[in-house]
mmCIF file with all atom_site columns, C-alpha atoms in Angstrom:
data_model
loop_
_atom_site.group_PDB
_atom_site.id
_atom_site.type_symbol
_atom_site.label_atom_id
_atom_site.label_alt_id
_atom_site.label_comp_id
_atom_site.label_asym_id
_atom_site.label_entity_id
_atom_site.label_seq_id
_atom_site.pdbx_PDB_ins_code
_atom_site.Cartn_x
_atom_site.Cartn_y
_atom_site.Cartn_z
_atom_site.occupancy
_atom_site.B_iso_or_equiv
_atom_site.pdbx_formal_charge
_atom_site.auth_seq_id
_atom_site.auth_comp_id
_atom_site.auth_asym_id
_atom_site.auth_atom_id
_atom_site.pdbx_PDB_model_num
ATOM 1   C CA . MET A 1 1   ? 110.119 246.778 -0.715  1.00 91.00 ? 443 MET A CA 1
ATOM 2   C CA . SER A 1 2   ? 110.978 243.827 -2.832  1.00 97.00 ? 444 SER A CA 1
ATOM 3   C CA . THR A 1 3   ? 109.137 241.207 -4.967  1.00 98.00 ? 445 THR A CA 1
ATOM 4   C CA . PHE A 1 4   ? 110.049 237.774 -4.230  1.00 98.00 ? 446 PHE A CA 1
ATOM 5   C CA . VAL A 1 5   ? 108.880 234.735 -6.343  1.00 98.00 ? 447 VAL A CA 1
ATOM 6   C CA . LEU A 1 6   ? 109.407 231.407 -4.448  1.00 98.00 ? 448 LEU A CA 1
ATOM 7   C CA . ILE A 1 7   ? 109.522 228.140 -6.221  1.00 98.00 ? 449 ILE A CA 1
ATOM 8   C CA . PRO A 1 8   ? 109.543 224.904 -4.295  1.00 98.00 ? 450 PRO A CA 1
ATOM 9   C CA . GLY A 1 9   ? 111.275 221.807 -5.329  1.00 98.00 ? 451 GLY A CA 1
ATOM 10  C CA . ALA A 1 10  ? 110.073 218.356 -6.353  1.00 98.00 ? 452 ALA A CA 1
ATOM 11  C CA . CYS A 1 11  ? 106.665 217.028 -5.192  1.00 98.00 ? 453 CYS A CA 1
ATOM 12  C CA . HIS A 1 12  ? 105.966 220.195 -3.132  1.00 98.00 ? 454 HIS A CA 1
ATOM 13  C CA . GLY A 1 13  ? 103.527 222.981 -3.865  1.00 98.00 ? 455 GLY A CA 1
ATOM 14  C CA . GLY A 1 14  ? 103.492 226.751 -3.039  1.00 98.00 ? 456 GLY A CA 1
ATOM 15  C CA . TRP A 1 15  ? 102.300 225.597 0.487   1.00 98.00 ? 457 TRP A CA 1
ATOM 16  C CA . TRP A 1 16  ? 106.002 224.597 1.334   1.00 98.00 ? 458 TRP A CA 1
ATOM 17  C CA . PHE A 1 17  ? 107.118 228.311 0.855   1.00 98.00 ? 459 PHE A CA 1
ATOM 18  C CA . GLU A 1 18  ? 103.967 230.059 2.022   1.00 98.00 ? 460 GLU A CA 1
ATOM 19  C CA . PRO A 1 19  ? 105.077 230.465 5.616   1.00 97.00 ? 461 PRO A CA 1
ATOM 20  C CA . VAL A 1 20  ? 108.106 232.375 4.713   1.00 98.00 ? 462 VAL A CA 1
ATOM 21  C CA . ALA A 1 21  ? 106.156 234.214 2.118   1.00 98.00 ? 463 ALA A CA 1
ATOM 22  C CA . GLN A 1 22  ? 103.505 235.257 4.601   1.00 98.00 ? 464 GLN A CA 1
ATOM 23  C CA . ARG A 1 23  ? 106.520 236.593 6.806   1.00 98.00 ? 465 ARG A CA 1
ATOM 24  C CA . LEU A 1 24  ? 107.970 238.690 3.884   1.00 98.00 ? 466 LEU A CA 1
ATOM 25  C CA . ARG A 1 25  ? 104.523 240.130 3.283   1.00 98.00 ? 467 ARG A CA 1
ATOM 26  C CA . GLU A 1 26  ? 104.265 241.015 6.960   1.00 97.00 ? 468 GLU A CA 1
ATOM 27  C CA . LEU A 1 27  ? 107.506 242.977 6.490   1.00 97.00 ? 469 LEU A CA 1
ATOM 28  C CA . GLY A 1 28  ? 106.160 244.913 3.522   1.00 97.00 ? 470 GLY A CA 1
ATOM 29  C CA . HIS A 1 29  ? 107.451 242.882 0.578   1.00 98.00 ? 471 HIS A CA 1
ATOM 30  C CA . ILE A 1 30  ? 105.634 241.243 -2.286  1.00 98.00 ? 472 ILE A CA 1
ATOM 31  C CA . ALA A 1 31  ? 105.921 237.369 -2.177  1.00 98.00 ? 473 ALA A CA 1
ATOM 32  C CA . TYR A 1 32  ? 104.419 234.605 -4.346  1.00 98.00 ? 474 TYR A CA 1
ATOM 33  C CA . ALA A 1 33  ? 104.696 231.074 -3.436  1.00 98.00 ? 475 ALA A CA 1
ATOM 34  C CA . VAL A 1 34  ? 104.534 229.210 -6.803  1.00 98.00 ? 476 VAL A CA 1
ATOM 35  C CA . THR A 1 35  ? 102.675 225.883 -7.380  1.00 98.00 ? 477 THR A CA 1
ATOM 36  C CA . LEU A 1 36  ? 104.098 224.361 -10.556 1.00 98.00 ? 478 LEU A CA 1
ATOM 37  C CA . THR A 1 37  ? 101.895 222.460 -12.967 1.00 98.00 ? 479 THR A CA 1
ATOM 38  C CA . GLY A 1 38  ? 101.200 218.894 -11.872 1.00 98.00 ? 480 GLY A CA 1
ATOM 39  C CA . LEU A 1 39  ? 102.023 219.589 -8.125  1.00 98.00 ? 481 LEU A CA 1
ATOM 40  C CA . GLY A 1 40  ? 100.016 220.550 -5.050  1.00 97.00 ? 482 GLY A CA 1
ATOM 41  C CA . ASP A 1 41  ? 96.519  221.826 -5.713  1.00 97.00 ? 483 ASP A CA 1
ATOM 42  C CA . ARG A 1 42  ? 97.355  221.533 -9.524  1.00 97.00 ? 484 ARG A CA 1
ATOM 43  C CA . ALA A 1 43  ? 98.125  217.756 -9.184  1.00 97.00 ? 485 ALA A CA 1
ATOM 44  C CA . HIS A 1 44  ? 95.211  216.937 -11.279 1.00 97.00 ? 486 HIS A CA 1
ATOM 45  C CA . LEU A 1 45  ? 97.028  218.558 -14.294 1.00 98.00 ? 487 LEU A CA 1
ATOM 46  C CA . LEU A 1 46  ? 99.894  216.025 -14.004 1.00 98.00 ? 488 LEU A CA 1
ATOM 47  C CA . ASN A 1 47  ? 100.382 214.041 -17.306 1.00 97.00 ? 489 ASN A CA 1
ATOM 48  C CA . ALA A 1 48  ? 103.363 212.628 -19.293 1.00 97.00 ? 490 ALA A CA 1
ATOM 49  C CA . SER A 1 49  ? 103.769 215.920 -21.338 1.00 97.00 ? 491 SER A CA 1
ATOM 50  C CA . VAL A 1 50  ? 104.429 218.082 -18.196 1.00 98.00 ? 492 VAL A CA 1
ATOM 51  C CA . ASN A 1 51  ? 108.247 218.866 -18.129 1.00 98.00 ? 493 ASN A CA 1
ATOM 52  C CA . LEU A 1 52  ? 110.772 221.427 -17.385 1.00 98.00 ? 494 LEU A CA 1
ATOM 53  C CA . ASP A 1 53  ? 109.699 223.676 -20.195 1.00 98.00 ? 495 ASP A CA 1
ATOM 54  C CA . THR A 1 54  ? 105.998 223.592 -18.562 1.00 98.00 ? 496 THR A CA 1
ATOM 55  C CA . HIS A 1 55  ? 107.417 224.749 -15.236 1.00 98.00 ? 497 HIS A CA 1
ATOM 56  C CA . ILE A 1 56  ? 109.583 227.438 -16.557 1.00 98.00 ? 498 ILE A CA 1
ATOM 57  C CA . ARG A 1 57  ? 106.441 228.706 -18.554 1.00 98.00 ? 499 ARG A CA 1
ATOM 58  C CA . ASP A 1 58  ? 104.446 228.592 -15.279 1.00 98.00 ? 500 ASP A CA 1
ATOM 59  C CA . VAL A 1 59  ? 106.764 231.232 -13.785 1.00 98.00 ? 501 VAL A CA 1
ATOM 60  C CA . LEU A 1 60  ? 107.088 233.268 -16.947 1.00 98.00 ? 502 LEU A CA 1
ATOM 61  C CA . ALA A 1 61  ? 103.310 233.404 -17.222 1.00 98.00 ? 503 ALA A CA 1
ATOM 62  C CA . LEU A 1 62  ? 103.225 234.710 -13.441 1.00 98.00 ? 504 LEU A CA 1
ATOM 63  C CA . LEU A 1 63  ? 105.932 237.403 -14.119 1.00 98.00 ? 505 LEU A CA 1
ATOM 64  C CA . GLU A 1 64  ? 104.007 238.554 -17.509 1.00 98.00 ? 506 GLU A CA 1
ATOM 65  C CA . ASN A 1 65  ? 100.374 238.522 -16.043 1.00 98.00 ? 507 ASN A CA 1
ATOM 66  C CA . GLU A 1 66  ? 101.335 240.080 -12.690 1.00 97.00 ? 508 GLU A CA 1
ATOM 67  C CA . ARG A 1 67  ? 103.534 242.567 -14.403 1.00 98.00 ? 509 ARG A CA 1
ATOM 68  C CA . LEU A 1 68  ? 106.438 241.822 -12.033 1.00 98.00 ? 510 LEU A CA 1
ATOM 69  C CA . ASP A 1 69  ? 109.734 243.508 -12.255 1.00 97.00 ? 511 ASP A CA 1
ATOM 70  C CA . GLU A 1 70  ? 112.908 243.486 -10.296 1.00 97.00 ? 512 GLU A CA 1
ATOM 71  C CA . VAL A 1 71  ? 112.070 240.142 -8.967  1.00 98.00 ? 513 VAL A CA 1
ATOM 72  C CA . ILE A 1 72  ? 114.156 238.080 -6.401  1.00 98.00 ? 514 ILE A CA 1
ATOM 73  C CA . LEU A 1 73  ? 113.873 234.541 -8.023  1.00 98.00 ? 515 LEU A CA 1
ATOM 74  C CA . VAL A 1 74  ? 114.202 231.829 -5.355  1.00 98.00 ? 516 VAL A CA 1
ATOM 75  C CA . GLY A 1 75  ? 114.209 228.212 -5.891  1.00 98.00 ? 517 GLY A CA 1
ATOM 76  C CA . HIS A 1 76  ? 114.554 225.061 -3.646  1.00 98.00 ? 518 HIS A CA 1
ATOM 77  C CA . SER A 1 77  ? 116.197 221.928 -5.040  1.00 98.00 ? 519 SER A CA 1
ATOM 78  C CA . TYR A 1 78  ? 114.807 220.954 -8.396  1.00 98.00 ? 520 TYR A CA 1
ATOM 79  C CA . ALA A 1 79  ? 113.655 224.520 -8.789  1.00 98.00 ? 521 ALA A CA 1
ATOM 80  C CA . GLY A 1 80  ? 117.040 225.650 -9.488  1.00 98.00 ? 522 GLY A CA 1
ATOM 81  C CA . MET A 1 81  ? 116.484 224.304 -12.900 1.00 98.00 ? 523 MET A CA 1
ATOM 82  C CA . VAL A 1 82  ? 113.344 226.499 -13.294 1.00 98.00 ? 524 VAL A CA 1
ATOM 83  C CA . VAL A 1 83  ? 115.006 229.612 -11.804 1.00 98.00 ? 525 VAL A CA 1
ATOM 84  C CA . THR A 1 84  ? 117.799 229.226 -14.346 1.00 98.00 ? 526 THR A CA 1
ATOM 85  C CA . GLY A 1 85  ? 115.259 228.815 -17.381 1.00 98.00 ? 527 GLY A CA 1
ATOM 86  C CA . VAL A 1 86  ? 113.314 231.890 -16.196 1.00 98.00 ? 528 VAL A CA 1
ATOM 87  C CA . ALA A 1 87  ? 116.315 234.002 -15.704 1.00 98.00 ? 529 ALA A CA 1
ATOM 88  C CA . ASP A 1 88  ? 117.403 233.068 -19.013 1.00 97.00 ? 530 ASP A CA 1
ATOM 89  C CA . ARG A 1 89  ? 114.131 233.899 -20.856 1.00 97.00 ? 531 ARG A CA 1
ATOM 90  C CA . MET A 1 90  ? 112.969 236.843 -18.852 1.00 96.00 ? 532 MET A CA 1
ATOM 91  C CA . GLY A 1 91  ? 116.144 238.254 -17.259 1.00 95.00 ? 533 GLY A CA 1
ATOM 92  C CA . GLU A 1 92  ? 115.057 241.904 -17.996 1.00 96.00 ? 534 GLU A CA 1
ATOM 93  C CA . ARG A 1 93  ? 112.490 241.324 -15.157 1.00 97.00 ? 535 ARG A CA 1
ATOM 94  C CA . VAL A 1 94  ? 114.763 239.597 -12.679 1.00 98.00 ? 536 VAL A CA 1
ATOM 95  C CA . ASP A 1 95  ? 116.911 241.465 -10.102 1.00 98.00 ? 537 ASP A CA 1
ATOM 96  C CA . ALA A 1 96  ? 118.621 238.727 -8.087  1.00 98.00 ? 538 ALA A CA 1
ATOM 97  C CA . LEU A 1 97  ? 118.677 234.921 -7.813  1.00 98.00 ? 539 LEU A CA 1
ATOM 98  C CA . MET A 1 98  ? 118.637 232.589 -4.840  1.00 98.00 ? 540 MET A CA 1
ATOM 99  C CA . TYR A 1 99  ? 119.279 228.778 -5.110  1.00 98.00 ? 541 TYR A CA 1
ATOM 100 C CA . VAL A 1 100 ? 118.375 227.040 -2.020  1.00 98.00 ? 542 VAL A CA 1
ATOM 101 C CA . ASP A 1 101 ? 120.204 223.610 -1.757  1.00 98.00 ? 543 ASP A CA 1
ATOM 102 C CA . ALA A 1 102 ? 119.474 223.520 -5.478  1.00 98.00 ? 544 ALA A CA 1
ATOM 103 C CA . PHE A 1 103 ? 120.671 222.535 -9.011  1.00 98.00 ? 545 PHE A CA 1
ATOM 104 C CA . VAL A 1 104 ? 122.513 225.455 -10.876 1.00 98.00 ? 546 VAL A CA 1
ATOM 105 C CA . PRO A 1 105 ? 122.443 224.076 -14.332 1.00 98.00 ? 547 PRO A CA 1
ATOM 106 C CA . GLY A 1 106 ? 124.254 225.250 -17.464 1.00 97.00 ? 548 GLY A CA 1
ATOM 107 C CA . ASN A 1 107 ? 123.006 224.851 -21.016 1.00 97.00 ? 549 ASN A CA 1
ATOM 108 C CA . GLY A 1 108 ? 122.195 221.182 -21.706 1.00 98.00 ? 550 GLY A CA 1
ATOM 109 C CA . ASP A 1 109 ? 121.972 220.072 -18.233 1.00 98.00 ? 551 ASP A CA 1
ATOM 110 C CA . ALA A 1 110 ? 119.087 218.206 -16.526 1.00 98.00 ? 552 ALA A CA 1
ATOM 111 C CA . ALA A 1 111 ? 118.526 217.402 -13.078 1.00 98.00 ? 553 ALA A CA 1
ATOM 112 C CA . TRP A 1 112 ? 119.039 213.629 -13.854 1.00 98.00 ? 554 TRP A CA 1
ATOM 113 C CA . ASN A 1 113 ? 122.629 214.305 -14.878 1.00 97.00 ? 555 ASN A CA 1
ATOM 114 C CA . LEU A 1 114 ? 123.332 216.867 -12.023 1.00 98.00 ? 556 LEU A CA 1
ATOM 115 C CA . THR A 1 115 ? 122.221 214.695 -9.254  1.00 98.00 ? 557 THR A CA 1
ATOM 116 C CA . ASN A 1 116 ? 123.539 211.467 -7.682  1.00 97.00 ? 558 ASN A CA 1
ATOM 117 C CA . ASP A 1 117 ? 122.777 207.721 -7.998  1.00 97.00 ? 559 ASP A CA 1
ATOM 118 C CA . GLU A 1 118 ? 120.755 207.744 -4.916  1.00 97.00 ? 560 GLU A CA 1
ATOM 119 C CA . GLN A 1 119 ? 118.344 210.362 -6.383  1.00 97.00 ? 561 GLN A CA 1
ATOM 120 C CA . ARG A 1 120 ? 118.413 208.747 -9.674  1.00 98.00 ? 562 ARG A CA 1
ATOM 121 C CA . ALA A 1 121 ? 117.182 205.599 -8.082  1.00 97.00 ? 563 ALA A CA 1
ATOM 122 C CA . TRP A 1 122 ? 114.454 207.577 -6.595  1.00 97.00 ? 564 TRP A CA 1
ATOM 123 C CA . TYR A 1 123 ? 113.288 209.120 -9.787  1.00 98.00 ? 565 TYR A CA 1
ATOM 124 C CA . ILE A 1 124 ? 113.066 205.616 -11.629 1.00 97.00 ? 566 ILE A CA 1
ATOM 125 C CA . ASP A 1 125 ? 111.779 203.595 -8.615  1.00 96.00 ? 567 ASP A CA 1
ATOM 126 C CA . GLY A 1 126 ? 109.404 206.223 -7.749  1.00 96.00 ? 568 GLY A CA 1
ATOM 127 C CA . ALA A 1 127 ? 107.846 206.580 -11.213 1.00 96.00 ? 569 ALA A CA 1
ATOM 128 C CA . SER A 1 128 ? 107.672 202.794 -11.720 1.00 94.00 ? 570 SER A CA 1
ATOM 129 C CA . ASP A 1 129 ? 103.943 202.551 -11.064 1.00 93.00 ? 571 ASP A CA 1
ATOM 130 C CA . ASP A 1 130 ? 103.001 204.734 -14.083 1.00 96.00 ? 572 ASP A CA 1
ATOM 131 C CA . GLY A 1 131 ? 106.142 206.091 -15.748 1.00 96.00 ? 573 GLY A CA 1
ATOM 132 C CA . ILE A 1 132 ? 104.770 209.666 -15.319 1.00 97.00 ? 574 ILE A CA 1
ATOM 133 C CA . GLY A 1 133 ? 104.911 210.786 -11.649 1.00 98.00 ? 575 GLY A CA 1
ATOM 134 C CA . ILE A 1 134 ? 107.845 210.272 -9.120  1.00 98.00 ? 576 ILE A CA 1
ATOM 135 C CA . ALA A 1 135 ? 106.154 209.234 -5.902  1.00 98.00 ? 577 ALA A CA 1
ATOM 136 C CA . PRO A 1 136 ? 107.131 211.374 -2.729  1.00 97.00 ? 578 PRO A CA 1
ATOM 137 C CA . LEU A 1 137 ? 109.493 209.901 -0.353  1.00 96.00 ? 579 LEU A CA 1
ATOM 138 C CA . PRO A 1 138 ? 107.784 208.519 2.739   1.00 95.00 ? 580 PRO A CA 1
ATOM 139 C CA . PHE A 1 139 ? 109.170 211.116 5.084   1.00 94.00 ? 581 PHE A CA 1
ATOM 140 C CA . PHE A 1 140 ? 107.675 214.078 2.955   1.00 96.00 ? 582 PHE A CA 1
ATOM 141 C CA . ASP A 1 141 ? 105.016 216.164 4.068   1.00 96.00 ? 583 ASP A CA 1
ATOM 142 C CA . PRO A 1 142 ? 101.569 214.429 3.599   1.00 96.00 ? 584 PRO A CA 1
ATOM 143 C CA . ARG A 1 143 ? 100.677 217.343 1.203   1.00 97.00 ? 585 ARG A CA 1
ATOM 144 C CA . ALA A 1 144 ? 103.577 216.359 -1.213  1.00 98.00 ? 586 ALA A CA 1
ATOM 145 C CA . THR A 1 145 ? 102.196 214.841 -4.678  1.00 98.00 ? 587 THR A CA 1
ATOM 146 C CA . PRO A 1 146 ? 103.973 212.908 -7.503  1.00 98.00 ? 588 PRO A CA 1
ATOM 147 C CA . HIS A 1 147 ? 106.490 214.939 -9.454  1.00 98.00 ? 589 HIS A CA 1
ATOM 148 C CA . PRO A 1 148 ? 106.626 214.847 -13.241 1.00 98.00 ? 590 PRO A CA 1
ATOM 149 C CA . LEU A 1 149 ? 109.375 212.484 -14.277 1.00 98.00 ? 591 LEU A CA 1
ATOM 150 C CA . ALA A 1 150 ? 109.705 214.359 -17.675 1.00 98.00 ? 592 ALA A CA 1
ATOM 151 C CA . SER A 1 151 ? 110.754 217.341 -15.748 1.00 98.00 ? 593 SER A CA 1
ATOM 152 C CA . VAL A 1 152 ? 113.980 215.882 -14.225 1.00 98.00 ? 594 VAL A CA 1
ATOM 153 C CA . VAL A 1 153 ? 115.055 214.112 -17.495 1.00 98.00 ? 595 VAL A CA 1
ATOM 154 C CA . GLN A 1 154 ? 114.498 217.125 -19.844 1.00 98.00 ? 596 GLN A CA 1
ATOM 155 C CA . ARG A 1 155 ? 117.640 219.017 -20.544 1.00 98.00 ? 597 ARG A CA 1
ATOM 156 C CA . LEU A 1 156 ? 117.667 222.761 -20.048 1.00 98.00 ? 598 LEU A CA 1
ATOM 157 C CA . ARG A 1 157 ? 117.947 224.972 -23.120 1.00 97.00 ? 599 ARG A CA 1
ATOM 158 C CA . LEU A 1 158 ? 119.486 228.350 -22.596 1.00 97.00 ? 600 LEU A CA 1
ATOM 159 C CA . ILE A 1 159 ? 118.372 230.716 -25.500 1.00 94.00 ? 601 ILE A CA 1
ATOM 160 C CA . GLY A 1 160 ? 118.592 234.254 -24.237 1.00 86.00 ? 602 GLY A CA 1
ATOM 161 C CA . PRO A 1 161 ? 121.584 236.531 -23.977 1.00 86.00 ? 603 PRO A CA 1
ATOM 162 C CA . GLU A 1 162 ? 124.162 236.061 -21.161 1.00 86.00 ? 604 GLU A CA 1
ATOM 163 C CA . ARG A 1 163 ? 122.951 238.323 -18.293 1.00 89.00 ? 605 ARG A CA 1
ATOM 164 C CA . THR A 1 164 ? 124.504 239.853 -15.284 1.00 92.00 ? 606 THR A CA 1
ATOM 165 C CA . PHE A 1 165 ? 122.176 240.139 -12.146 1.00 97.00 ? 607 PHE A CA 1
ATOM 166 C CA . ARG A 1 166 ? 122.537 242.298 -9.067  1.00 97.00 ? 608 ARG A CA 1
ATOM 167 C CA . ARG A 1 167 ? 123.588 239.371 -6.929  1.00 97.00 ? 609 ARG A CA 1
ATOM 168 C CA . LYS A 1 168 ? 123.392 235.614 -6.975  1.00 98.00 ? 610 LYS A CA 1
ATOM 169 C CA . ASP A 1 169 ? 123.083 233.572 -3.665  1.00 98.00 ? 611 ASP A CA 1
ATOM 170 C CA . TYR A 1 170 ? 123.547 229.956 -2.951  1.00 98.00 ? 612 TYR A CA 1
ATOM 171 C CA . VAL A 1 171 ? 122.262 228.346 0.336   1.00 98.00 ? 613 VAL A CA 1
ATOM 172 C CA . TYR A 1 172 ? 123.771 224.956 1.119   1.00 98.00 ? 614 TYR A CA 1
ATOM 173 C CA . ALA A 1 173 ? 122.158 222.694 3.738   1.00 97.00 ? 615 ALA A CA 1
ATOM 174 C CA . ALA A 1 174 ? 125.108 221.156 5.474   1.00 97.00 ? 616 ALA A CA 1
ATOM 175 C CA . GLN A 1 175 ? 123.218 218.364 7.235   1.00 96.00 ? 617 GLN A CA 1
ATOM 176 C CA . PHE A 1 176 ? 121.650 216.712 4.031   1.00 96.00 ? 618 PHE A CA 1
ATOM 177 C CA . ASP A 1 177 ? 123.124 213.374 4.168   1.00 95.00 ? 619 ASP A CA 1
ATOM 178 C CA . ASN A 1 178 ? 124.711 212.220 0.627   1.00 95.00 ? 620 ASN A CA 1
ATOM 179 C CA . SER A 1 179 ? 123.748 215.502 -0.727  1.00 97.00 ? 621 SER A CA 1
ATOM 180 C CA . PRO A 1 180 ? 123.746 215.888 -4.586  1.00 97.00 ? 622 PRO A CA 1
ATOM 181 C CA . PHE A 1 181 ? 124.589 219.560 -3.981  1.00 97.00 ? 623 PHE A CA 1
ATOM 182 C CA . THR A 1 182 ? 127.897 219.378 -2.205  1.00 97.00 ? 624 THR A CA 1
ATOM 183 C CA . SER A 1 183 ? 129.910 219.637 -5.635  1.00 95.00 ? 625 SER A CA 1
ATOM 184 C CA . THR A 1 184 ? 127.880 222.645 -6.508  1.00 97.00 ? 626 THR A CA 1
ATOM 185 C CA . TYR A 1 185 ? 128.354 224.358 -3.087  1.00 97.00 ? 627 TYR A CA 1
ATOM 186 C CA . GLN A 1 186 ? 132.133 223.720 -3.325  1.00 96.00 ? 628 GLN A CA 1
ATOM 187 C CA . ARG A 1 187 ? 132.409 224.972 -6.876  1.00 96.00 ? 629 ARG A CA 1
ATOM 188 C CA . LEU A 1 188 ? 130.525 228.252 -6.160  1.00 97.00 ? 630 LEU A CA 1
ATOM 189 C CA . GLN A 1 189 ? 132.518 228.877 -2.901  1.00 94.00 ? 631 GLN A CA 1
ATOM 190 C CA . GLY A 1 190 ? 135.539 229.902 -5.218  1.00 89.00 ? 632 GLY A CA 1
ATOM 191 C CA . ASP A 1 191 ? 133.299 231.933 -7.526  1.00 94.00 ? 633 ASP A CA 1
ATOM 192 C CA . SER A 1 192 ? 133.430 235.713 -6.833  1.00 94.00 ? 634 SER A CA 1
ATOM 193 C CA . ASP A 1 193 ? 130.116 236.211 -8.538  1.00 95.00 ? 635 ASP A CA 1
ATOM 194 C CA . TRP A 1 194 ? 128.280 234.335 -5.901  1.00 97.00 ? 636 TRP A CA 1
ATOM 195 C CA . ASN A 1 195 ? 127.331 234.801 -2.237  1.00 97.00 ? 637 ASN A CA 1
ATOM 196 C CA . VAL A 1 196 ? 127.487 231.501 -0.747  1.00 98.00 ? 638 VAL A CA 1
ATOM 197 C CA . HIS A 1 197 ? 125.841 230.554 2.569   1.00 97.00 ? 639 HIS A CA 1
ATOM 198 C CA . GLU A 1 198 ? 125.971 227.440 4.639   1.00 97.00 ? 640 GLU A CA 1
ATOM 199 C CA . MET A 1 199 ? 123.087 226.413 7.026   1.00 97.00 ? 641 MET A CA 1
ATOM 200 C CA . ALA A 1 200 ? 123.174 223.740 9.703   1.00 96.00 ? 642 ALA A CA 1
ATOM 201 C CA . ALA A 1 201 ? 120.042 222.160 8.290   1.00 96.00 ? 643 ALA A CA 1
ATOM 202 C CA . ARG A 1 202 ? 118.904 219.181 6.566   1.00 96.00 ? 644 ARG A CA 1
ATOM 203 C CA . HIS A 1 203 ? 117.439 219.667 2.897   1.00 97.00 ? 645 HIS A CA 1
ATOM 204 C CA . ASN A 1 204 ? 114.028 221.035 4.404   1.00 96.00 ? 646 ASN A CA 1
ATOM 205 C CA . VAL A 1 205 ? 115.727 224.216 5.461   1.00 97.00 ? 647 VAL A CA 1
ATOM 206 C CA . LEU A 1 206 ? 112.281 225.722 6.324   1.00 95.00 ? 648 LEU A CA 1
ATOM 207 C CA . ALA A 1 207 ? 111.860 223.023 9.025   1.00 94.00 ? 649 ALA A CA 1
ATOM 208 C CA . ASP A 1 208 ? 115.296 223.329 10.428  1.00 94.00 ? 650 ASP A CA 1
ATOM 209 C CA . GLY A 1 209 ? 116.233 227.028 10.142  1.00 95.00 ? 651 GLY A CA 1
ATOM 210 C CA . PRO A 1 210 ? 113.179 229.126 9.315   1.00 95.00 ? 652 PRO A CA 1
ATOM 211 C CA . GLU A 1 211 ? 114.368 232.209 10.904  1.00 96.00 ? 653 GLU A CA 1
ATOM 212 C CA . GLN A 1 212 ? 117.959 231.906 9.478   1.00 96.00 ? 654 GLN A CA 1
ATOM 213 C CA . PHE A 1 213 ? 116.449 231.277 6.108   1.00 97.00 ? 655 PHE A CA 1
ATOM 214 C CA . LEU A 1 214 ? 114.310 234.449 6.458   1.00 98.00 ? 656 LEU A CA 1
ATOM 215 C CA . GLU A 1 215 ? 117.286 236.410 7.272   1.00 97.00 ? 657 GLU A CA 1
ATOM 216 C CA . LEU A 1 216 ? 119.262 235.134 4.252   1.00 98.00 ? 658 LEU A CA 1
ATOM 217 C CA . LEU A 1 217 ? 116.200 236.142 2.002   1.00 98.00 ? 659 LEU A CA 1
ATOM 218 C CA . LEU A 1 218 ? 116.205 239.639 3.510   1.00 97.00 ? 660 LEU A CA 1
ATOM 219 C CA . SER A 1 219 ? 119.894 239.827 2.878   1.00 96.00 ? 661 SER A CA 1
ATOM 220 C CA . THR A 1 220 ? 119.171 239.884 -0.860  1.00 96.00 ? 662 THR A CA 1
ATOM 221 C CA . VAL A 1 221 ? 117.115 243.133 -0.589  1.00 96.00 ? 663 VAL A CA 1
ATOM 222 C CA . PRO A 1 222 ? 118.533 246.147 -2.123  1.00 92.00 ? 664 PRO A CA 1
ATOM 223 C CA . ASP A 1 223 ? 120.388 248.208 0.450   1.00 80.00 ? 665 ASP A CA 1
ATOM 224 C CA . ALA A 1 224 ? 119.294 245.736 3.115   1.00 51.00 ? 666 ALA A CA 1
ATOM 225 C CA . PHE A 1 225 ? 121.909 246.894 5.659   1.00 45.00 ? 667 PHE A CA 1
ATOM 226 C CA . ASP A 1 226 ? 122.009 250.567 4.807   1.00 41.00 ? 668 ASP A CA 1
#
């Protein structure tokens, strides 16, 4: 049995990961589908002060309050920023990391500088109404809510010791047009510290390849193929 903490990307709440979380539970694992502050059913908490640090603290609080150890942290898209911050601050509770078509930041990086011009235009144009929340794109699920602008422009501060985890996985969605993650995928392919996977899917991998994605999650479980 493993413990999965699943963190969704921009504009999405825990509902996005909940179907796969339910499958994991049916297989005997523990799975938490996180809703970050200001999103989903916590959208009423959105304000100008909600930033990347807020979202990192959300997950740290979950690990602390639920007394979770040997966690497999999974982050989609923007949530790669959060995964990295949590692993930095509470790495002693983390077993493995999976980035799902996501940012893999270093110290001082922000989603803003890691993404491409198309995404940056969305950030600014989407937040033009109030300067606080980035409006969901038209094709997003109706449950999507505005995403805090501060969280994508704040730079990540790594403050903990450098750590080694049992494994690190990267899942690349090969059918995401003009993907901001292609350079990350290409870089990690040549890094022996990473297990890199390609899915024939768009950015919404849960819609395009739910079974393949579930198999990838299960492959991260210790001794999964023994």
